[in-house]
Short mmCIF file of C-alpha atoms and ligand atoms in Angstrom, two decimals:
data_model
loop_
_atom_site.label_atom_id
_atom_site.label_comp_id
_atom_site.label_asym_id
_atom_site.label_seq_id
_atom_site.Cartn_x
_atom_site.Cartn_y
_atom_site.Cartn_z
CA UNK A 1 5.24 18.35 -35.67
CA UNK A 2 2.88 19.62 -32.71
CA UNK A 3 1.10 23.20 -33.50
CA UNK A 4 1.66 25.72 -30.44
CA UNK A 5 -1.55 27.76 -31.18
CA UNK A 6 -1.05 30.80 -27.74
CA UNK A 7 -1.35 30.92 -24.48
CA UNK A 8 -3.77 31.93 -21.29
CA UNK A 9 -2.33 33.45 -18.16
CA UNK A 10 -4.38 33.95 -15.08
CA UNK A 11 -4.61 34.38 -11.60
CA UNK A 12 -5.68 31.48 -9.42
CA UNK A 13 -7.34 32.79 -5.96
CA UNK A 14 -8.65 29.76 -4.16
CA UNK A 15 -11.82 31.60 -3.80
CA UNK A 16 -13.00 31.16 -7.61
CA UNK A 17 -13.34 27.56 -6.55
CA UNK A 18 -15.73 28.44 -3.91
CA UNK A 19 -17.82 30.92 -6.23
CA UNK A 20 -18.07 28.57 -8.80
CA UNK A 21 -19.12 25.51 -6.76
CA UNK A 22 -21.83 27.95 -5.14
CA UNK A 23 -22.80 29.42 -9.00
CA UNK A 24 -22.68 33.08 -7.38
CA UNK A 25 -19.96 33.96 -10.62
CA UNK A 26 -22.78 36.52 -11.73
CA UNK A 27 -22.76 38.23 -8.42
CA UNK A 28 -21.94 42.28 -8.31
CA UNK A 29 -18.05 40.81 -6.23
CA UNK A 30 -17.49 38.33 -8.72
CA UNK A 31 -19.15 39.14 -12.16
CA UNK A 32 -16.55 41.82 -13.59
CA UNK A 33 -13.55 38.67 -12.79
CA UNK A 34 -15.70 36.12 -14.66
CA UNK A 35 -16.70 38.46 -17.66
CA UNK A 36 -13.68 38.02 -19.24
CA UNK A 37 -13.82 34.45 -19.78
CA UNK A 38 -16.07 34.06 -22.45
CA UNK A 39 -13.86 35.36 -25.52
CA UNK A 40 -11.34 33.59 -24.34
CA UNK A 41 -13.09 30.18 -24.29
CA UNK A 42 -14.43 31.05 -27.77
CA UNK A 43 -11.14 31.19 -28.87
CA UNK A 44 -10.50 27.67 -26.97
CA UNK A 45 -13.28 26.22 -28.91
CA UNK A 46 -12.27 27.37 -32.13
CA UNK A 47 -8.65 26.32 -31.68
CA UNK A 48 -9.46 23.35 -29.77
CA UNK A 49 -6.07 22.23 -28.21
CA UNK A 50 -5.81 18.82 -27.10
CA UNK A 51 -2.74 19.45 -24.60
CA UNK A 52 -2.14 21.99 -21.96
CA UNK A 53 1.24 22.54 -20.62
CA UNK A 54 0.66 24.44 -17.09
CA UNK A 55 3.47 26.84 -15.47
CA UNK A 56 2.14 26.90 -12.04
CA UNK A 57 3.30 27.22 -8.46
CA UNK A 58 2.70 24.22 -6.02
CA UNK A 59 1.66 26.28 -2.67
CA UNK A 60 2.73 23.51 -0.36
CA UNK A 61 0.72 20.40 -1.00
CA UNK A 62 3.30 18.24 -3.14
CA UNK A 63 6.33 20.30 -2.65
CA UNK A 64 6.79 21.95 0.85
CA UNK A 65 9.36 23.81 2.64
CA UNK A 66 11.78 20.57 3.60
CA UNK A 67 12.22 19.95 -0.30
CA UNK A 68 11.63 22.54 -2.54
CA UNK A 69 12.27 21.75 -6.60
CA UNK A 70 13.32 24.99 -8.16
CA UNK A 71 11.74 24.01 -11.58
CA UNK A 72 9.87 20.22 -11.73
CA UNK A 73 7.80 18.78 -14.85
CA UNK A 74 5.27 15.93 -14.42
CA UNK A 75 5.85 13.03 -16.23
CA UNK A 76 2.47 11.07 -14.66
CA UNK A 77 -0.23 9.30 -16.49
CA UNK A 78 -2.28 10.98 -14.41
CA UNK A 79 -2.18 14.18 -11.52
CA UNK A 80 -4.48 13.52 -8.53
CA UNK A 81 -5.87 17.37 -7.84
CA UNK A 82 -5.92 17.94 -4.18
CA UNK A 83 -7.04 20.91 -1.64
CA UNK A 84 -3.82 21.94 1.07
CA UNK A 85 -6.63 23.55 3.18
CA UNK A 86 -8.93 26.16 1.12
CA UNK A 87 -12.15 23.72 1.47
CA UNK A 88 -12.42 24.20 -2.25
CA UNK A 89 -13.43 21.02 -4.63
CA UNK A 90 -11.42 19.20 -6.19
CA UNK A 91 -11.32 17.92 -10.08
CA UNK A 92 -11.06 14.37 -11.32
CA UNK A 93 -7.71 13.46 -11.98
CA UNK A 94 -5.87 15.60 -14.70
CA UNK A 95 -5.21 13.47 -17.45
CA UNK A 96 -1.25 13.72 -18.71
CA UNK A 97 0.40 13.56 -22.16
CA UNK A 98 3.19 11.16 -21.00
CA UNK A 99 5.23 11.52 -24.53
CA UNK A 100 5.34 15.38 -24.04
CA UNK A 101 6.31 15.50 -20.91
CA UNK A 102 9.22 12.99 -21.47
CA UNK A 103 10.16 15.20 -24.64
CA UNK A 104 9.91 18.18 -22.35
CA UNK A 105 12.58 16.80 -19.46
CA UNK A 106 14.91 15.37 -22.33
CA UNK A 107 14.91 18.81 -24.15
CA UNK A 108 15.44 21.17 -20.88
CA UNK A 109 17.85 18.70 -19.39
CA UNK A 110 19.67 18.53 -22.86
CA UNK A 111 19.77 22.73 -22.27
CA UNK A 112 21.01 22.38 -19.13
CA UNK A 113 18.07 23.15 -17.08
CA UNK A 114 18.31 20.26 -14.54
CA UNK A 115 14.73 20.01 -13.99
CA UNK A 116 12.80 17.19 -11.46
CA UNK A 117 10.94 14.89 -13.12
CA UNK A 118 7.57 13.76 -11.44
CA UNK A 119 5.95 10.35 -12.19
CA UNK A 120 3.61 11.03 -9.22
CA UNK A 121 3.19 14.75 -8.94
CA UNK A 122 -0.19 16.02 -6.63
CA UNK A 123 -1.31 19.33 -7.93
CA UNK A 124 -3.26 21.96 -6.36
CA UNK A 125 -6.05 25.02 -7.38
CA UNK A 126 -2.59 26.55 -9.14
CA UNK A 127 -3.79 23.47 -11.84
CA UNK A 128 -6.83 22.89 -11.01
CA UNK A 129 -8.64 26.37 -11.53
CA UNK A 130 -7.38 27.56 -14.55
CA UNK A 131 -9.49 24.11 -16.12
CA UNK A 132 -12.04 24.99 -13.92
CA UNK A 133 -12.00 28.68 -15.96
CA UNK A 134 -11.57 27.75 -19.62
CA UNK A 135 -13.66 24.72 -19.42
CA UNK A 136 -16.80 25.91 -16.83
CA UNK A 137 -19.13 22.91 -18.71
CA UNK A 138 -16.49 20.54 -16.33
CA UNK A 139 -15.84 18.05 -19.28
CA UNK A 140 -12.03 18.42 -19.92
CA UNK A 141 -11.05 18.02 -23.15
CA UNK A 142 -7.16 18.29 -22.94
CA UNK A 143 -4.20 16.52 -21.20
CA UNK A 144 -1.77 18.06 -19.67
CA UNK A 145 1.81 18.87 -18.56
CA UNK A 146 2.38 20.29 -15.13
CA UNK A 147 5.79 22.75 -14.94
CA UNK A 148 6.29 23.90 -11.58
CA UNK A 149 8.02 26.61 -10.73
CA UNK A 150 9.07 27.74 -7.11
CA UNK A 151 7.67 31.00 -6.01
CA UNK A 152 6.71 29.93 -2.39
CA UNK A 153 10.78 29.43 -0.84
CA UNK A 154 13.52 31.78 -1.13
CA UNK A 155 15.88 31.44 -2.94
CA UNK A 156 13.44 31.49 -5.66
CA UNK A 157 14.69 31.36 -9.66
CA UNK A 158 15.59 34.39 -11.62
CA UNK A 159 12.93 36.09 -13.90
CA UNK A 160 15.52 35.94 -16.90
CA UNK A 161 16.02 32.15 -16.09
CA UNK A 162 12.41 31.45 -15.98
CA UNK A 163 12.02 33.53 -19.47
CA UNK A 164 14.60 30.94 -20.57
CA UNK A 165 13.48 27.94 -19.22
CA UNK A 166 9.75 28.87 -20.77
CA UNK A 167 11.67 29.10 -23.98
CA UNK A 168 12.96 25.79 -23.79
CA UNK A 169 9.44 24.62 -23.16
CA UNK A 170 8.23 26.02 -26.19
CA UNK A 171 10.66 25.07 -28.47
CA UNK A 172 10.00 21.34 -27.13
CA UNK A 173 7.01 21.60 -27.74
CA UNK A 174 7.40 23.13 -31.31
CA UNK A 175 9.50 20.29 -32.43
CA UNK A 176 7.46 17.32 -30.17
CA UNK A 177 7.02 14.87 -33.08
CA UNK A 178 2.89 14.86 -33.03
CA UNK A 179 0.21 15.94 -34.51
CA UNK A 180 -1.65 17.74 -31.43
CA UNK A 181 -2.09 20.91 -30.74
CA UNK A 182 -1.24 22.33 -27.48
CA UNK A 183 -1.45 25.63 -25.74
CA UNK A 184 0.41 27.13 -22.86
CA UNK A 185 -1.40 27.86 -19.47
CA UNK A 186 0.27 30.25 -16.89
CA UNK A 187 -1.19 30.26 -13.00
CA UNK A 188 -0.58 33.16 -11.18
CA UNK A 189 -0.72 36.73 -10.05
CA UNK A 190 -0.75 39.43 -10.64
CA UNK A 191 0.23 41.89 -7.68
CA UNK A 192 -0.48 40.51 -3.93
CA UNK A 193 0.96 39.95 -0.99
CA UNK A 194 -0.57 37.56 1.99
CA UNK A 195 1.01 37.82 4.98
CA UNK A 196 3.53 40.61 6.65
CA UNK A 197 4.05 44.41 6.82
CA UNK A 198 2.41 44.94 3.34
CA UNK A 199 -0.18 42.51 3.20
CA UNK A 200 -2.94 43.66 0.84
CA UNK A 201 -0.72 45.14 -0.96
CA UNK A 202 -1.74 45.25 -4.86
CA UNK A 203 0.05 47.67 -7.62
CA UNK A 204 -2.03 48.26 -10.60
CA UNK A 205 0.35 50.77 -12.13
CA UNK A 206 2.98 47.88 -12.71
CA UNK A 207 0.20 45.38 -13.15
CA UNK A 208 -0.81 47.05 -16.13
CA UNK A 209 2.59 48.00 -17.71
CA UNK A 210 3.81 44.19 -16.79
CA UNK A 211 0.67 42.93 -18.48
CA UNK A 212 1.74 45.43 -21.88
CA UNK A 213 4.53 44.78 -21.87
CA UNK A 214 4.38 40.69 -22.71
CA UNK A 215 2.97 42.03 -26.20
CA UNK A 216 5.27 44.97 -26.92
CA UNK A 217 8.66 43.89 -25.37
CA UNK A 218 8.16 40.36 -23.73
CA UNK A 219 11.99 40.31 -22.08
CA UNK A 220 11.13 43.56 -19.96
CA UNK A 221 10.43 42.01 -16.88
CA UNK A 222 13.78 40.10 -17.16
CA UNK A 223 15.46 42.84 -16.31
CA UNK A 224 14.07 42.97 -12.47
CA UNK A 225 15.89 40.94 -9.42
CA UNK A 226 13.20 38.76 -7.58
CA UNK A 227 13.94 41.62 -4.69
CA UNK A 228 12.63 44.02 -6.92
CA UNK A 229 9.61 41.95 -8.39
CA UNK A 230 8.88 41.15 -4.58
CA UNK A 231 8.81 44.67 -3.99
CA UNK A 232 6.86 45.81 -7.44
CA UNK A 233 4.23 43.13 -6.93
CA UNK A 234 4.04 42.00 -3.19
CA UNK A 235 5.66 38.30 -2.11
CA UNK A 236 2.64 36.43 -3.92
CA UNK A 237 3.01 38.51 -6.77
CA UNK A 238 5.94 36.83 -7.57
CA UNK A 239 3.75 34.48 -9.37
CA UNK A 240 4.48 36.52 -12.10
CA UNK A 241 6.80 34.49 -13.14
CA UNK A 242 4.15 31.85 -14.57
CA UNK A 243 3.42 34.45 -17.51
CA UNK A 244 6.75 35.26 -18.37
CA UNK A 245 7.06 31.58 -18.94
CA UNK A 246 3.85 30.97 -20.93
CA UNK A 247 5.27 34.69 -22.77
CA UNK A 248 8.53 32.90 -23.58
CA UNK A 249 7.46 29.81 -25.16
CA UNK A 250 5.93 31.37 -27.77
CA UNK A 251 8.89 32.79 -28.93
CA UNK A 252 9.86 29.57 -29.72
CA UNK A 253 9.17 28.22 -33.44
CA UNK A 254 8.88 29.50 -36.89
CA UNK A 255 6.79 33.03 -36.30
CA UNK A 256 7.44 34.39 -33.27
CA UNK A 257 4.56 37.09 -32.94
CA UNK A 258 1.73 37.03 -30.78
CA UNK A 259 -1.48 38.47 -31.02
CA UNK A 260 -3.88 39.35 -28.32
CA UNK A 261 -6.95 37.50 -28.05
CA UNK A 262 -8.35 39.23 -25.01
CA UNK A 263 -7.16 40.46 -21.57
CA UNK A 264 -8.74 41.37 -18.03
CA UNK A 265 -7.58 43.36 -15.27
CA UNK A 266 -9.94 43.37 -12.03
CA UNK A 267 -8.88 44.34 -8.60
CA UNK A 268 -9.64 43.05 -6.38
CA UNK A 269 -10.40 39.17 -5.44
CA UNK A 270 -9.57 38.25 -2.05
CA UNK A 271 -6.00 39.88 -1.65
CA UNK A 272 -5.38 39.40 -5.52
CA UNK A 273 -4.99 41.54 -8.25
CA UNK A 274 -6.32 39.55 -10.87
CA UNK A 275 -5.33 39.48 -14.19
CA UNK A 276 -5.81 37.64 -17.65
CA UNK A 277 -4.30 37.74 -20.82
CA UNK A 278 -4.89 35.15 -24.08
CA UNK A 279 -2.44 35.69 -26.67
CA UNK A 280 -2.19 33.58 -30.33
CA UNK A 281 0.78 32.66 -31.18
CA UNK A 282 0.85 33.99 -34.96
CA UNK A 283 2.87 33.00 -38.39
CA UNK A 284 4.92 36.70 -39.18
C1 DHB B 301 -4.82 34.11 -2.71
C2 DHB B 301 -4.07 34.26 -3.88
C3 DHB B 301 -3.23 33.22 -4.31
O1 DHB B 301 -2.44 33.30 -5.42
C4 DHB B 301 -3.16 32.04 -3.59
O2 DHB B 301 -2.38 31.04 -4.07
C5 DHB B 301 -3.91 31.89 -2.42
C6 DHB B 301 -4.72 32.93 -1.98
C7 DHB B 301 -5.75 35.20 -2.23
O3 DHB B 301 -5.69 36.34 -2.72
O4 DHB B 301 -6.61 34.89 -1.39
FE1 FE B 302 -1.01 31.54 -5.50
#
């Protein structure tokens, strides 16, 4: 069977793409978001996964507003990484992991999650930057399964369907008849809010207490509406969502616990509170 070693959660500002491609990540704005990468790639390299599964949020370059999948999974050889308008680079092609992501749609359909499936799926920074993070050197060593997950048009999915639906994943992945080892990636957040009354808007308080709580009591964020996560953590910071998914799936399996590996909390980049968590998923 497959080994689900943990997960990574971050956020996914467009801007990282810039400051990387111009190598200003050691800069006084940037340096105290990119310090706490490093233990976390350690960790990578020790554990060396060979698959990512991604919970992201397509912001409307494959999905937009005319036709809008509440939960889709890639099932592509290959996802062509694109820009929808940042003027970021873009990444080779992300490699997939075909037989996963076919064992993935079979399972959640066979739980009644009646997910799209995507054998041509363009992703965007949600995908792209989170490789671009873990893997700075630019030589990806993983494959990957895309799950998107609508956060961009109302009505959007509830947070204790999403917990459910990243349980699914993980127990798919868990029994995926393989050898490889894969670990769970969730884009997104934390608190921010782009446009409207509020934009700017960031709220460390439940930032932080979100952020504790997916080691101490990983359902506690289930019990919000999306009206009140909207409100807690601004119309972006919705996003959320992604790391109560990547939380969820490693539930899933024999040994449930998590440990942390490292987290960071930085506010702010560009509108974003940014946040990022590693957890491994332990035996007891
Ligand atoms: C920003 C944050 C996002 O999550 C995103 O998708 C685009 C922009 C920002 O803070 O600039
Ligand atoms: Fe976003």
């Amino acid at each position: 069977m497959a080994q689900l070693i943990g997960g990574v959660a971050t956020s996914h500002i467009p801007a990282i793409g810039g400051a990387i491609h111009k190598g200003i990540q050691q800069e006084p704005y940037w340096k105290p978001f990119f310090d706490g990468f490093p233990p976390i790639r350690e960790w990578l390299q020790a554990k060396k996964p060979d698959v990512m599964v991604i919970f992201y949020n397509d912001h409307g370059l494959n999905f937009f507003l005319d036709k809008m999948p509440t939960f889709a999974v890639g099932a592509a050889q290959q996802y062509v990484n694109s820009d929808e308008g940042w003027g970021i680079p873009s990444l080779e092609p992300l490699r997939g992991e075909l037989d996963l992501s076919w064992h993935i749609i079979n399972t959640l359909i066979d739980k009644e999650f009646d997910v799209v499936s995507c054998q041509e799926m363009l992703v965007d920074h949600a995908c792209s930057l989170p490789l671009k993070l873990l893997y700075p050197e630019g030589n990806y060593p993983v494959t990957v399964v895309p799950v998107c997950i609508n956060t961009v048009q109302f009505p959007l999915p509830k947070a204790s369907r999403v917990y459910a639906l990243g349980r699914a994943v993980g127990q798919a992945i868990a029994d995926w008849d393989s050898s490889k080892t894969v670990a769970v990636i969730a884009s997104g957040g934390l608190s921010h809010q782009l446009d409207g009354e509020r934009a700017g808007f960031i709220n460390k308080e439940f930032d932080l207490q979100f952020m504790d709580s997916l080691l101490t009591n990983p359902e506690w964020a289930t019990q919000f509406s999306i009206h009140e996560l909207v409100e807690k953590a601004g119309t972006q910071g919705v996003e959320l969502l992604m790391w109560l998914a990547m939380r969820a799936a490693l539930t899933a399996g024999a040994g449930a616990g998590v440990r942390k590996v490292h987290s960071n909390y930085h506010i702010p980049i560009s509108n974003t509170a940014t946040g990022l968590l590693a957890l491994e998923k332990t035996t007891y």
